[in-house]
C-alpha cells in the first residue's frame, strides 16, 4: 500500500489534521499521504483551529484544500473518511471506484461480528428501497390518481400500506443501529480550540491503530 487519502467535508479541518498526524508518526518515504473534501473548494487555507492545534503539537502542514475527484480516488490505494456520511457520499458519487473506501474508525476497529451486522443493516436498507420501488410500480394507477386529485385519504392509505410492508426491515434497522458503534470523527468546525484539540486526540488515537495495521500488512 503506497497512497493513502483522508476525506472530510471541506478539507480544512479534520482530513488535513489526519494527514499531518500520519505523516509525522509514520515517517515512511514509501507512502504518499494526501487529503481532500467531498464539498471542498480548491485553494482554501487550513482552518485557524486546526492550524493552532497542529502548531501546539509541533506539527506543520503546507495545505490548500482540494475537492475529491475521480482521479484522486483512483490514485489512492486506501481512502479513509471522517464519517459514515462521507463514506456514503463517496460511494454514491463514484460507485465503480470505491471498494477501497472506509471510515477511519471502521478500518482500524471493525471485527467480523460488527462487519456482519453492518452487512445486515445494508441489506435491510436495500430491501426498503426495493419495496418502495415495487409498491409504487404496482400502484402506479393510484399514484397518478392521487397526483390529479390530491386526495389526502388516498395518500394516507397508500403510506400505511407501504409502512406495513417495510415495518420488519425498519425494526431490524433500528435494532442494528442501536447495537453498532459510531464510526464518526467529531467535526470541530465552528468550535473553539478545545474542540479542535479533542478532535485531534480522537484522530491521533485512531491513526496510531492505523499505523500498526499498515506496518503489520
Backbone as a chain_set.jsonl record, in Angstrom:
{"seq": "XXXXXXXXXXXXXXXXXXXXXXXXXXXXXXXXXXXXXXXXXXXXXXXXXXXXXXXXXXXXXXXXXXXXXXXXXXXXXXXXXXXXXXXXXXXXXXXXXXXXXXXXXXXXXXXXXXXXXXXXXXXXXXXXXXXXXXXXXXXXXXXXXXXXXXXXXXXXXXXXXXXXXXXXXXXXXXXXXXXXXXXXXXXXXXXXXXXXXXXXXXXXXXXXXXXXXXXXX", "coords": {"N": [[0.841, -1.195, 0.0], [0.665, 2.127, -0.978], [-0.415, 4.718, -1.397], [-2.364, 6.893, 0.47], [-5.454, 8.346, 1.249], [-7.12, 10.805, 3.016], [-10.43, 11.846, 3.804], [-12.748, 14.454, 4.295], [-15.261, 16.938, 4.898], [-14.888, 19.794, 3.998], [-12.153, 19.816, 3.705], [-10.511, 21.372, 5.324], [-10.273, 21.081, 8.029], [-10.582, 18.382, 9.614], [-9.561, 16.244, 7.831], [-7.046, 17.317, 6.792], [-5.671, 17.569, 9.241], [-5.538, 14.888, 10.011], [-3.959, 13.942, 7.925], [-1.549, 15.327, 8.479], [-0.899, 14.266, 11.009], [-0.522, 11.504, 10.452], [1.595, 11.612, 8.606], [3.623, 12.631, 10.234], [3.88, 10.668, 12.265], [4.283, 8.285, 10.918], [6.486, 8.454, 9.151], [7.425, 7.381, 6.69], [8.883, 7.06, 3.708], [7.983, 5.66, 1.571], [5.305, 5.836, 1.388], [2.644, 7.828, 0.214], [0.756, 10.454, 1.363], [-2.313, 12.063, 1.388], [-5.032, 14.502, 1.356], [-8.546, 15.338, 1.024], [-11.75, 16.894, 0.215], [-15.275, 16.219, 0.283], [-17.042, 18.248, -0.28], [-15.376, 20.321, -0.863], [-13.789, 23.483, -1.622], [-11.379, 24.309, -3.946], [-8.145, 25.406, -2.933], [-8.521, 26.701, -0.465], [-7.434, 27.849, 2.79], [-5.945, 26.096, 5.63], [-8.032, 25.607, 8.465], [-8.212, 27.972, 11.17], [-8.359, 26.925, 13.751], [-7.464, 24.258, 13.399], [-4.877, 24.75, 12.493], [-3.765, 26.022, 14.739], [-3.866, 23.986, 16.698], [-2.237, 22.007, 15.522], [0.205, 23.368, 15.477], [0.633, 23.639, 18.222], [1.09, 20.996, 18.828], [3.47, 20.642, 17.648], [3.509, 20.151, 14.947], [3.341, 20.714, 11.415], [1.847, 21.732, 8.323], [1.834, 22.24, 4.898], [-0.734, 23.479, 3.397], [-3.476, 23.513, 1.131], [-6.871, 23.462, 0.455], [-8.588, 20.848, -1.347], [-10.864, 19.509, -3.731], [-12.48, 16.336, -3.697], [-11.863, 14.097, -6.31], [-12.461, 11.947, -9.15], [-10.053, 11.176, -10.2], [-8.273, 11.49, -8.022], [-9.356, 9.574, -6.338], [-8.876, 7.247, -7.765], [-6.124, 7.288, -7.681], [-5.547, 6.694, -5.026], [-4.681, 4.041, -2.814], [-5.924, 3.423, -0.51], [-8.738, 4.808, 0.981], [-9.779, 6.882, 3.509], [-12.406, 7.995, 5.307], [-13.843, 10.634, 7.343], [-16.363, 10.377, 8.451], [-19.334, 8.28, 8.446], [-21.219, 9.319, 6.753], [-19.657, 10.756, 4.909], [-18.339, 8.597, 3.716], [-20.525, 7.279, 2.54], [-21.353, 9.231, 0.684], [-19.128, 9.315, -1.03], [-19.161, 6.721, -2.081], [-21.632, 6.729, -3.352], [-21.289, 8.702, -5.275], [-19.128, 7.803, -6.733], [-19.494, 4.989, -7.667], [-18.246, 2.899, -9.069], [-15.641, 2.9, -8.369], [-14.917, 2.576, -5.634], [-14.357, 0.587, -3.805], [-12.321, 0.556, -2.021], [-12.834, 2.267, 0.034], [-13.317, 3.416, 3.285], [-14.514, 4.31, 6.598], [-12.283, 5.964, 8.851], [-12.321, 4.986, 11.519], [-13.773, 2.63, 11.196], [-12.056, 1.104, 9.587], [-9.864, 0.579, 11.25], [-10.922, -0.581, 13.52], [-12.992, -2.445, 13.137], [-14.448, -5.616, 13.704], [-15.145, -9.091, 12.855], [-17.735, -9.724, 13.708], [-19.017, -7.227, 14.009], [-18.796, -6.327, 11.404], [-20.469, -8.142, 10.096], [-22.94, -7.36, 11.139], [-23.136, -4.817, 10.037], [-23.335, -5.436, 7.354], [-25.781, -6.744, 7.38], [-27.404, -4.585, 8.076], [-27.099, -2.976, 5.798], [-28.329, -4.65, 3.92], [-31.008, -4.66, 4.79], [-31.642, -1.948, 4.463], [-31.412, -1.777, 1.693], [-33.475, -3.513, 0.957], [-35.712, -2.074, 1.808], [-35.688, 0.1, 0.015], [-36.103, -1.294, -2.362], [-38.665, -2.384, -1.917], [-40.168, -0.05, -1.73], [-39.895, 0.933, -4.359], [-41.089, -1.172, -5.791], [-43.679, -1.102, -4.732], [-44.619, 1.409, -5.592], [-44.493, 1.005, -8.348], [-46.339, -1.082, -8.68], [-48.637, 0.161, -7.942], [-49.143, 2.248, -9.639], [-51.301, 3.385, -11.001], [-52.98, 4.302, -8.922], [-51.238, 6.128, -7.774], [-51.015, 8.007, -9.834], [-53.649, 8.907, -9.899], [-53.852, 10.081, -7.389], [-52.029, 12.185, -7.717], [-53.484, 13.742, -9.429], [-55.845, 14.347, -8.037], [-55.142, 14.97, -5.42], [-56.057, 13.771, -3.101], [-56.178, 13.426, 0.251], [-56.838, 11.292, 1.952], [-56.476, 9.061, 0.318], [-53.736, 9.214, -0.051], [-52.825, 8.787, 2.594], [-53.732, 6.194, 3.0], [-52.179, 4.74, 1.15], [-49.637, 5.272, 2.152], [-49.76, 4.011, 4.664], [-50.07, 1.346, 3.89], [-47.629, 0.894, 2.606], [-45.845, 1.384, 4.725], [-46.499, -0.735, 6.387], [-45.554, -2.877, 4.905], [-42.794, -2.451, 4.905], [-42.195, -2.5, 7.544], [-40.991, -4.727, 9.11], [-38.335, -4.609, 8.185], [-37.6, -1.995, 8.892], [-37.731, -2.149, 11.658], [-35.668, -3.963, 12.128], [-33.526, -2.448, 11.194], [-33.516, -0.305, 13.038], [-32.88, -1.719, 15.362], [-30.317, -2.789, 14.735], [-28.842, -0.443, 14.324], [-28.808, 0.573, 16.899], [-27.168, -1.219, 18.114], [-24.733, -1.021, 16.877], [-21.479, 0.534, 16.832], [-20.597, 4.058, 16.718], [-18.916, 5.365, 13.938], [-17.901, 7.84, 13.438], [-15.804, 10.731, 13.267], [-15.666, 13.504, 15.331], [-16.786, 16.665, 14.153], [-14.961, 19.594, 14.276], [-15.484, 22.088, 13.288], [-16.202, 25.497, 13.567], [-16.061, 25.431, 16.281], [-14.369, 26.067, 19.474], [-10.833, 26.224, 20.369], [-10.45, 24.142, 22.135], [-12.278, 22.216, 21.318], [-11.214, 21.571, 18.826], [-8.815, 20.483, 19.724], [-9.751, 18.231, 21.061], [-10.792, 16.767, 18.912], [-8.429, 16.356, 17.509], [-7.034, 14.651, 19.315], [-8.747, 12.474, 19.285], [-8.487, 11.6, 16.618], [-5.743, 11.095, 16.562], [-5.485, 8.875, 18.246], [-6.845, 6.904, 16.728], [-5.29, 6.903, 14.425], [-2.858, 5.955, 15.314], [-3.551, 3.285, 15.69], [-4.042, 2.719, 13.036], [-1.48, 2.926, 11.917], [-0.2, 0.738, 13.121], [-1.655, -1.303, 11.911], [-1.025, -0.885, 9.209], [1.732, -1.348, 9.207], [1.817, -3.972, 9.992], [0.756, -5.148, 7.77]], "CA": [[0.0, 0.0, 0.0], [1.536, 3.295, -1.116], [-1.124, 6.001, -1.42], [-3.47, 6.968, 1.429], [-6.21, 9.59, 1.114], [-8.117, 11.123, 4.039], [-11.522, 12.643, 3.231], [-13.772, 15.027, 5.177], [-16.222, 17.768, 4.158], [-14.292, 20.925, 3.298], [-10.696, 19.654, 3.623], [-9.82, 22.452, 6.036], [-10.181, 20.771, 9.47], [-10.244, 17.025, 10.041], [-8.696, 15.441, 6.957], [-5.654, 17.77, 6.788], [-5.049, 17.211, 10.516], [-5.221, 13.459, 9.93], [-2.812, 13.851, 7.015], [-0.355, 15.791, 9.192], [-0.589, 13.31, 12.081], [0.024, 10.269, 9.885], [2.914, 11.909, 8.036], [4.577, 12.796, 11.333], [4.064, 9.443, 13.036], [4.67, 7.153, 10.078], [7.851, 8.686, 8.664], [7.687, 6.344, 5.691], [9.012, 7.701, 2.401], [7.368, 4.826, 0.545], [3.871, 6.111, 1.371], [2.213, 9.185, -0.115], [-0.454, 10.707, 2.149], [-2.976, 13.292, 0.953], [-6.391, 14.682, 1.886], [-9.479, 16.039, 0.13], [-13.074, 17.081, 0.8], [-16.392, 15.902, -0.612], [-17.652, 19.522, -0.668], [-14.304, 21.31, -0.717], [-13.423, 24.441, -2.659], [-9.93, 24.266, -4.114], [-7.326, 26.562, -2.595], [-8.819, 27.315, 0.83], [-6.388, 27.555, 3.776], [-6.255, 25.31, 6.817], [-8.79, 26.382, 9.448], [-7.362, 28.533, 12.218], [-8.335, 25.986, 14.866], [-6.582, 23.141, 13.047], [-3.511, 25.275, 12.449], [-3.322, 26.279, 16.109], [-3.645, 22.71, 17.379], [-1.06, 21.37, 14.934], [1.383, 24.093, 15.955], [0.8, 23.266, 19.631], [1.616, 19.633, 18.849], [4.757, 20.622, 16.963], [3.324, 19.686, 13.571], [3.001, 21.742, 10.429], [1.462, 21.188, 7.027], [1.634, 23.232, 3.842], [-2.013, 22.938, 2.951], [-4.584, 24.196, 0.468], [-7.935, 22.472, 0.286], [-8.899, 20.38, -2.699], [-12.076, 18.698, -3.827], [-12.304, 14.946, -4.092], [-12.129, 13.848, -7.726], [-12.306, 10.547, -9.547], [-8.612, 10.957, -10.376], [-7.7, 11.278, -6.684], [-9.873, 8.31, -5.832], [-8.152, 6.194, -8.473], [-4.727, 7.351, -7.223], [-5.416, 6.17, -3.665], [-4.82, 2.615, -2.506], [-6.819, 3.358, 0.644], [-9.433, 6.072, 1.253], [-10.314, 6.862, 4.87], [-13.267, 9.154, 5.53], [-14.013, 11.005, 8.741], [-17.685, 9.956, 8.923], [-20.064, 7.35, 7.591], [-21.867, 10.131, 5.722], [-18.645, 10.982, 3.864], [-18.153, 7.32, 3.018], [-21.71, 7.045, 1.712], [-21.317, 10.171, -0.437], [-18.088, 8.883, -1.969], [-19.615, 5.51, -2.755], [-22.746, 7.065, -4.237], [-20.81, 9.517, -6.381], [-18.163, 7.04, -7.531], [-19.809, 3.593, -7.33], [-17.384, 1.934, -9.752], [-14.249, 3.027, -7.938], [-14.957, 2.91, -4.208], [-14.226, -0.611, -2.975], [-11.24, 0.774, -1.051], [-13.258, 3.403, 0.863], [-13.787, 3.071, 4.63], [-14.259, 5.351, 7.59], [-11.044, 5.688, 9.58], [-12.604, 4.136, 12.678], [-14.192, 1.32, 10.701], [-10.902, 0.381, 9.052], [-8.926, 0.151, 12.298], [-11.599, -1.179, 14.676], [-14.09, -3.37, 12.866], [-14.221, -7.055, 13.787], [-16.026, -9.873, 11.979], [-19.115, -9.645, 14.213], [-19.542, -5.904, 13.661], [-18.904, -6.285, 9.942], [-21.674, -8.882, 9.733], [-24.095, -6.521, 11.468], [-23.209, -3.726, 9.057], [-23.834, -6.027, 6.113], [-27.223, -6.947, 7.595], [-28.027, -3.258, 8.013], [-27.13, -2.578, 4.384], [-29.325, -5.485, 3.246], [-32.347, -4.181, 5.146], [-31.826, -0.649, 3.798], [-31.639, -2.073, 0.277], [-34.809, -4.108, 0.846], [-36.704, -1.0, 1.929], [-35.723, 0.834, -1.253], [-36.718, -2.171, -3.362], [-40.102, -2.483, -1.647], [-40.76, 1.241, -2.11], [-39.965, 0.979, -5.825], [-42.08, -2.159, -6.223], [-45.011, -0.636, -4.341], [-45.006, 2.496, -6.494], [-44.713, 0.437, -9.681], [-47.558, -1.892, -8.654], [-49.788, 1.03, -7.656], [-48.932, 3.455, -10.433], [-52.594, 3.99, -11.312], [-53.407, 5.036, -7.73], [-50.323, 7.27, -7.628], [-51.41, 9.005, -10.835], [-54.926, 9.483, -9.47], [-53.578, 10.988, -6.264], [-51.383, 13.386, -8.252], [-54.516, 14.559, -10.072], [-56.905, 14.766, -7.106], [-54.575, 15.38, -4.12], [-56.926, 13.233, -2.059], [-55.327, 13.117, 1.407], [-57.165, 9.965, 2.487], [-55.813, 8.087, -0.554], [-52.311, 9.272, 0.264], [-52.615, 8.149, 3.898], [-53.948, 4.754, 2.82], [-51.005, 4.193, 0.477], [-48.495, 5.358, 3.07], [-49.918, 2.977, 5.686], [-49.806, 0.055, 3.25], [-46.184, 0.79, 2.39], [-45.197, 1.278, 6.037], [-46.732, -2.091, 6.89], [-44.68, -3.777, 4.155], [-41.378, -2.26, 5.247], [-42.064, -2.473, 9.011], [-39.974, -5.652, 9.643], [-36.994, -4.118, 7.841], [-37.325, -0.8, 9.683], [-37.465, -2.594, 13.029], [-34.32, -4.549, 12.124], [-32.591, -1.327, 11.041], [-33.454, 0.398, 14.329], [-32.163, -2.581, 16.31], [-28.908, -2.876, 14.35], [-28.213, 0.86, 14.561], [-28.593, 0.732, 18.344], [-26.12, -2.16, 18.527], [-23.474, -0.717, 16.193], [-20.767, 1.725, 17.318], [-20.464, 5.175, 15.777], [-17.596, 5.43, 13.313], [-17.686, 9.23, 13.03], [-14.899, 11.642, 13.968], [-16.398, 14.75, 15.605], [-16.411, 17.824, 13.339], [-14.691, 20.727, 15.161], [-15.712, 23.345, 12.574], [-17.002, 26.471, 14.296], [-15.84, 25.309, 17.714], [-13.167, 26.715, 19.998], [-9.613, 25.433, 20.234], [-10.599, 22.917, 22.927], [-12.974, 21.25, 20.463], [-10.219, 21.119, 17.845], [-7.865, 19.628, 20.438], [-10.439, 16.966, 21.305], [-10.828, 16.062, 17.631], [-7.046, 15.94, 17.24], [-6.739, 13.487, 20.153], [-9.561, 11.364, 18.786], [-7.863, 11.11, 15.394], [-4.415, 10.575, 16.892], [-5.688, 7.526, 18.782], [-7.203, 6.007, 15.631], [-4.176, 6.84, 13.475], [-1.867, 5.039, 15.895], [-4.031, 1.944, 15.329], [-3.854, 2.597, 11.591], [-0.057, 2.674, 11.667], [0.056, -0.658, 13.491], [-2.252, -2.162, 10.883], [-0.251, -0.722, 7.977], [3.045, -1.977, 9.376], [1.588, -5.42, 10.024], [0.489, -5.6, 6.4]], "C": [[0.879, 1.248, 0.0], [0.809, 4.623, -0.936], [-2.355, 5.985, -0.51], [-4.122, 8.34, 1.337], [-7.218, 9.715, 2.251], [-9.167, 12.056, 3.435], [-12.442, 13.153, 4.339], [-14.696, 15.9, 4.325], [-15.524, 18.84, 3.33], [-12.792, 20.868, 3.134], [-9.947, 20.83, 4.235], [-9.626, 22.136, 7.526], [-9.679, 19.351, 9.711], [-9.259, 16.314, 9.122], [-7.27, 15.986, 6.851], [-4.94, 17.516, 8.115], [-4.651, 15.738, 10.516], [-4.008, 13.229, 9.034], [-1.518, 14.222, 7.738], [0.069, 14.804, 10.279], [0.073, 12.061, 11.514], [1.409, 10.497, 9.295], [3.974, 11.995, 9.128], [4.892, 11.47, 12.013], [4.588, 8.282, 12.199], [6.103, 7.265, 9.594], [8.276, 7.604, 7.673], [7.695, 6.985, 4.311], [8.32, 6.914, 1.295], [5.864, 5.063, 0.448], [3.603, 7.577, 1.079], [0.86, 9.408, 0.554], [-1.035, 12.056, 1.747], [-4.356, 13.389, 1.608], [-7.225, 15.477, 0.891], [-10.825, 16.157, 0.835], [-14.184, 16.814, -0.192], [-17.126, 17.16, -1.071], [-16.623, 20.648, -0.619], [-14.23, 22.254, -1.909], [-11.902, 24.434, -2.752], [-9.281, 25.563, -3.64], [-7.628, 27.256, -1.286], [-7.743, 26.938, 1.851], [-6.885, 26.625, 4.884], [-7.032, 26.177, 7.803], [-7.868, 26.841, 10.571], [-7.25, 27.581, 13.408], [-7.408, 24.812, 14.615], [-5.125, 23.578, 13.052], [-2.952, 25.464, 13.856], [-3.003, 24.981, 16.849], [-2.403, 22.01, 16.833], [0.219, 22.043, 15.415], [1.676, 23.754, 17.418], [1.436, 21.883, 19.759], [2.964, 19.518, 18.138], [4.694, 20.106, 15.546], [3.024, 20.87, 12.663], [2.632, 21.05, 9.127], [1.251, 22.342, 6.064], [0.374, 22.815, 3.089], [-2.896, 23.955, 2.25], [-5.634, 23.144, 0.167], [-8.093, 22.069, -1.174], [-10.123, 19.48, -2.654], [-11.718, 17.272, -4.222], [-12.695, 14.789, -5.56], [-11.973, 12.361, -8.01], [-10.834, 10.204, -9.731], [-7.932, 10.688, -9.037], [-8.12, 9.925, -6.121], [-9.143, 7.133, -6.478], [-6.69, 6.134, -8.033], [-4.551, 6.613, -5.902], [-5.547, 4.649, -3.617], [-5.802, 2.407, -1.359], [-7.408, 4.74, 0.89], [-10.106, 5.952, 2.615], [-11.103, 8.136, 5.129], [-13.42, 9.42, 7.027], [-15.362, 10.567, 9.31], [-18.3, 8.944, 7.962], [-20.801, 8.094, 6.481], [-20.898, 10.422, 4.58], [-18.45, 9.714, 3.032], [-19.312, 7.059, 2.06], [-21.712, 7.961, 0.489], [-20.296, 9.754, -1.485], [-18.572, 7.679, -2.763], [-20.77, 5.784, -3.716], [-22.275, 7.832, -5.465], [-19.882, 8.743, -7.312], [-18.364, 5.545, -7.287], [-18.869, 2.565, -7.949], [-15.952, 1.947, -9.236], [-14.174, 3.345, -6.443], [-14.881, 1.688, -3.295], [-13.186, -0.439, -1.877], [-11.553, 1.943, -0.115], [-13.844, 2.899, 2.187], [-13.796, 4.342, 5.482], [-12.97, 4.96, 8.312], [-11.295, 4.716, 10.732], [-13.022, 2.73, 12.261], [-12.977, 0.492, 10.31], [-10.013, -0.168, 10.163], [-9.593, -0.623, 13.433], [-12.533, -2.335, 14.362], [-13.659, -4.829, 12.966], [-15.267, -7.773, 12.938], [-17.491, -9.751, 12.402], [-19.763, -8.316, 13.828], [-19.741, -5.78, 12.157], [-20.166, -7.001, 9.479], [-22.933, -8.055, 10.003], [-24.25, -5.382, 10.467], [-23.729, -4.239, 7.717], [-25.336, -6.289, 6.212], [-27.978, -5.623, 7.485], [-28.165, -2.801, 6.567], [-28.199, -3.369, 3.622], [-30.746, -5.005, 3.538], [-32.642, -2.82, 4.511], [-32.126, -0.84, 2.317], [-33.039, -2.634, 0.059], [-35.905, -3.048, 0.935], [-36.821, -0.223, 0.624], [-36.382, 0.006, -2.347], [-38.232, -2.255, -3.168], [-40.821, -1.174, -1.982], [-40.955, 1.302, -3.623], [-41.035, 0.035, -6.349], [-43.501, -1.684, -5.913], [-45.5, 0.462, -5.283], [-45.3, 1.973, -7.89], [-46.031, -0.333, -9.739], [-48.819, -1.062, -8.417], [-49.7, 2.345, -8.441], [-50.247, 4.162, -10.756], [-53.078, 4.845, -10.141], [-52.541, 6.272, -7.495], [-50.711, 8.383, -8.588], [-52.715, 9.695, -10.435], [-54.723, 10.459, -8.319], [-52.956, 12.288, -6.759], [-52.389, 14.324, -8.916], [-55.494, 15.143, -9.052], [-56.388, 15.341, -5.789], [-55.461, 14.947, -2.953], [-56.073, 12.736, -0.888], [-55.592, 11.713, 1.942], [-56.526, 8.865, 1.646], [-54.315, 8.035, -0.257], [-52.012, 8.536, 1.572], [-52.766, 6.635, 3.796], [-52.721, 4.108, 2.186], [-49.786, 4.2, 1.396], [-48.562, 4.27, 4.133], [-49.631, 1.589, 5.116], [-48.305, -0.156, 3.067], [-45.446, 0.618, 3.714], [-45.349, -0.122, 6.618], [-45.802, -3.088, 6.195], [-43.22, -3.664, 4.588], [-41.125, -2.328, 6.757], [-41.017, -3.451, 9.545], [-38.549, -5.181, 9.367], [-36.632, -2.893, 8.676], [-37.017, -1.166, 11.133], [-36.068, -3.193, 13.142], [-33.257, -3.461, 12.016], [-32.415, -0.59, 12.364], [-32.653, -0.41, 15.352], [-30.668, -2.604, 16.006], [-28.18, -1.563, 14.606], [-27.914, 1.071, 16.04], [-27.451, -0.148, 18.837], [-24.754, -1.812, 17.942], [-22.812, 0.528, 16.778], [-20.778, 2.83, 16.271], [-19.041, 5.204, 15.238], [-17.288, 6.842, 12.821], [-16.64, 9.91, 13.907], [-15.634, 12.969, 14.123], [-15.864, 15.902, 14.751], [-16.179, 19.028, 14.254], [-15.054, 22.078, 14.556], [-16.649, 24.26, 13.361], [-16.819, 26.427, 15.796], [-14.586, 26.04, 18.162], [-11.979, 25.76, 19.924], [-9.691, 24.143, 21.046], [-11.299, 21.821, 22.125], [-12.017, 20.697, 19.416], [-9.215, 20.168, 18.495], [-8.468, 18.252, 20.706], [-10.49, 16.126, 20.029], [-9.449, 15.541, 17.267], [-6.723, 14.668, 18.025], [-7.509, 12.251, 19.683], [-8.921, 10.754, 17.54], [-6.499, 10.489, 15.671], [-4.51, 9.133, 17.385], [-5.972, 6.528, 17.66], [-6.05, 5.85, 14.641], [-3.043, 5.978, 14.016], [-2.254, 3.586, 15.625], [-3.813, 1.682, 13.842], [-2.405, 2.256, 11.265], [0.292, 1.226, 11.997], [-0.47, -1.605, 12.421], [-1.465, -2.081, 9.576], [1.084, -1.445, 8.066], [2.934, -3.496, 9.447], [1.399, -5.973, 8.62], [1.699, -5.554, 5.523]], "O": [[1.734, 1.411, 0.87], [1.374, 5.561, -0.374], [-3.266, 5.177, -0.691], [-3.441, 9.366, 1.344], [-8.067, 8.843, 2.434], [-8.838, 12.946, 2.651], [-12.865, 12.391, 5.208], [-14.888, 15.616, 3.143], [-15.564, 18.801, 2.1], [-12.2, 21.746, 2.507], [-8.894, 21.238, 3.744], [-8.891, 22.846, 8.213], [-8.496, 19.141, 9.978], [-8.227, 15.829, 9.584], [-6.337, 15.184, 6.822], [-3.733, 17.272, 8.126], [-3.562, 15.382, 10.965], [-3.138, 12.418, 9.35], [-0.513, 13.52, 7.625], [1.259, 14.538, 10.45], [1.099, 11.607, 12.022], [2.301, 9.666, 9.465], [5.086, 11.493, 8.965], [6.054, 11.183, 12.305], [5.264, 7.395, 12.721], [6.851, 6.288, 9.621], [9.34, 6.999, 7.804], [6.655, 7.403, 3.803], [8.096, 7.438, 0.204], [5.214, 4.555, -0.466], [4.258, 8.46, 1.632], [-0.075, 8.638, 0.337], [-0.337, 13.069, 1.762], [-4.788, 12.48, 2.318], [-6.697, 16.189, 0.037], [-11.024, 15.596, 1.912], [-14.06, 17.139, -1.373], [-17.762, 17.155, -2.125], [-16.971, 21.801, -0.36], [-14.556, 21.89, -3.039], [-11.217, 24.541, -1.734], [-9.777, 26.66, -3.897], [-7.05, 28.306, -1.008], [-7.197, 25.837, 1.794], [-8.085, 26.406, 5.043], [-6.723, 27.358, 7.961], [-6.873, 26.186, 10.884], [-6.181, 27.444, 14.003], [-6.653, 24.408, 15.5], [-4.252, 22.868, 13.551], [-1.806, 25.109, 14.129], [-1.991, 24.89, 17.544], [-1.605, 21.477, 17.603], [1.202, 21.37, 15.724], [2.835, 23.602, 17.802], [2.217, 21.628, 20.676], [3.53, 18.429, 18.038], [5.704, 19.668, 14.995], [2.514, 21.898, 13.108], [3.054, 19.924, 8.866], [0.563, 23.311, 6.386], [0.409, 21.915, 2.251], [-3.05, 25.091, 2.698], [-5.316, 22.06, -0.321], [-7.783, 22.825, -2.094], [-10.375, 18.788, -1.668], [-10.777, 17.037, -4.98], [-13.734, 15.289, -5.992], [-11.42, 11.616, -7.202], [-10.412, 9.081, -9.453], [-7.115, 9.774, -8.922], [-7.32, 9.223, -5.502], [-8.832, 6.144, -5.813], [-6.087, 5.062, -8.014], [-3.521, 5.976, -5.681], [-6.398, 4.055, -4.279], [-6.432, 1.355, -1.248], [-6.677, 5.725, 0.995], [-10.899, 5.04, 2.85], [-10.536, 9.228, 5.165], [-13.162, 8.551, 7.86], [-15.493, 10.403, 10.523], [-17.85, 8.778, 6.829], [-20.985, 7.556, 5.389], [-21.276, 10.343, 3.411], [-18.403, 9.762, 1.803], [-19.104, 6.667, 0.912], [-22.034, 7.523, -0.615], [-20.562, 9.829, -2.684], [-18.408, 7.628, -3.982], [-20.876, 5.151, -4.767], [-22.796, 7.638, -6.564], [-19.847, 8.988, -8.518], [-17.471, 4.896, -6.744], [-18.712, 1.47, -7.408], [-15.142, 1.104, -9.62], [-13.463, 4.262, -6.031], [-15.298, 1.75, -2.138], [-13.17, -1.201, -0.91], [-10.644, 2.539, 0.462], [-14.748, 2.065, 2.201], [-13.16, 5.334, 5.127], [-12.612, 3.784, 8.377], [-10.565, 3.739, 10.897], [-12.657, 1.752, 12.913], [-12.881, -0.684, 10.661], [-9.466, -1.263, 10.032], [-8.902, -1.257, 14.231], [-12.837, -3.133, 15.249], [-12.645, -5.231, 12.396], [-16.161, -7.143, 12.373], [-18.381, -9.684, 11.555], [-20.908, -8.28, 13.379], [-20.726, -5.205, 11.693], [-20.857, -6.527, 8.577], [-23.869, -8.049, 9.203], [-25.368, -5.026, 10.093], [-24.479, -3.546, 7.03], [-26.073, -6.081, 5.248], [-29.048, -5.551, 6.882], [-29.214, -2.301, 6.16], [-28.895, -2.811, 2.774], [-31.585, -4.951, 2.639], [-33.764, -2.569, 4.072], [-32.981, -0.158, 1.753], [-33.712, -2.276, -0.907], [-36.905, -3.119, 0.221], [-37.927, 0.079, 0.176], [-37.131, 0.538, -3.166], [-38.991, -2.203, -4.136], [-41.954, -1.192, -2.463], [-42.024, 1.668, -4.112], [-41.802, 0.393, -7.243], [-44.411, -1.844, -6.727], [-46.651, 0.45, -5.718], [-46.236, 2.431, -8.546], [-46.757, -0.249, -10.729], [-49.932, -1.527, -8.662], [-50.123, 3.401, -7.97], [-50.304, 5.391, -10.782], [-53.532, 5.973, -10.335], [-53.032, 7.321, -7.077], [-50.736, 9.556, -8.214], [-52.871, 10.904, -10.608], [-55.34, 11.523, -8.275], [-53.307, 13.368, -6.284], [-52.184, 15.537, -8.964], [-55.922, 16.29, -9.181], [-57.087, 16.099, -5.117], [-55.597, 15.657, -1.957], [-55.34, 11.754, -1.015], [-54.658, 11.019, 2.344], [-56.082, 7.851, 2.184], [-53.71, 6.964, -0.216], [-51.063, 7.755, 1.648], [-52.021, 5.885, 4.427], [-52.273, 3.051, 2.631], [-49.002, 3.251, 1.411], [-47.541, 3.67, 4.471], [-49.019, 0.754, 5.783], [-47.778, -1.236, 3.336], [-44.529, -0.197, 3.816], [-44.435, -0.635, 7.264], [-45.319, -4.031, 6.821], [-42.499, -4.661, 4.631], [-39.981, -2.225, 7.201], [-40.204, -3.046, 10.376], [-37.663, -5.333, 10.208], [-35.492, -2.76, 9.121], [-36.145, -0.564, 11.76], [-35.365, -2.963, 14.126], [-32.214, -3.538, 12.665], [-31.291, -0.286, 12.764], [-31.854, 0.142, 16.109], [-29.845, -2.456, 16.91], [-27.033, -1.563, 15.053], [-26.9, 1.67, 16.399], [-26.836, 0.146, 19.863], [-23.729, -2.259, 18.456], [-23.498, 1.47, 17.173], [-20.947, 2.566, 15.081], [-18.078, 5.082, 15.995], [-16.501, 7.019, 11.891], [-16.591, 9.701, 15.119], [-16.166, 13.5, 13.149], [-14.654, 16.094, 14.636], [-17.106, 19.451, 14.945], [-14.949, 23.105, 15.227], [-17.739, 23.857, 13.766], [-17.35, 27.274, 16.515], [-13.833, 26.567, 17.343], [-12.112, 24.623, 19.47], [-9.061, 23.15, 20.683], [-10.955, 20.644, 22.237], [-12.009, 19.495, 19.149], [-8.813, 19.172, 17.894], [-7.786, 17.233, 20.592], [-10.259, 14.917, 20.065], [-9.31, 14.42, 16.776], [-6.196, 13.71, 17.459], [-6.987, 11.137, 19.684], [-8.826, 9.532, 17.421], [-6.145, 9.47, 15.078], [-3.717, 8.278, 16.992], [-5.408, 5.434, 17.642], [-5.861, 4.77, 14.081], [-2.339, 5.332, 13.239], [-1.389, 2.75, 15.361], [-3.449, 0.577, 13.438], [-2.14, 1.393, 10.429], [1.0, 0.566, 11.236], [0.185, -2.586, 12.069], [-1.261, -3.096, 8.911], [1.515, -2.082, 7.105], [3.835, -4.217, 9.02], [1.811, -7.091, 8.308], [1.622, -5.906, 4.346]]}, "num_chains": 1, "name": "protein.A"}
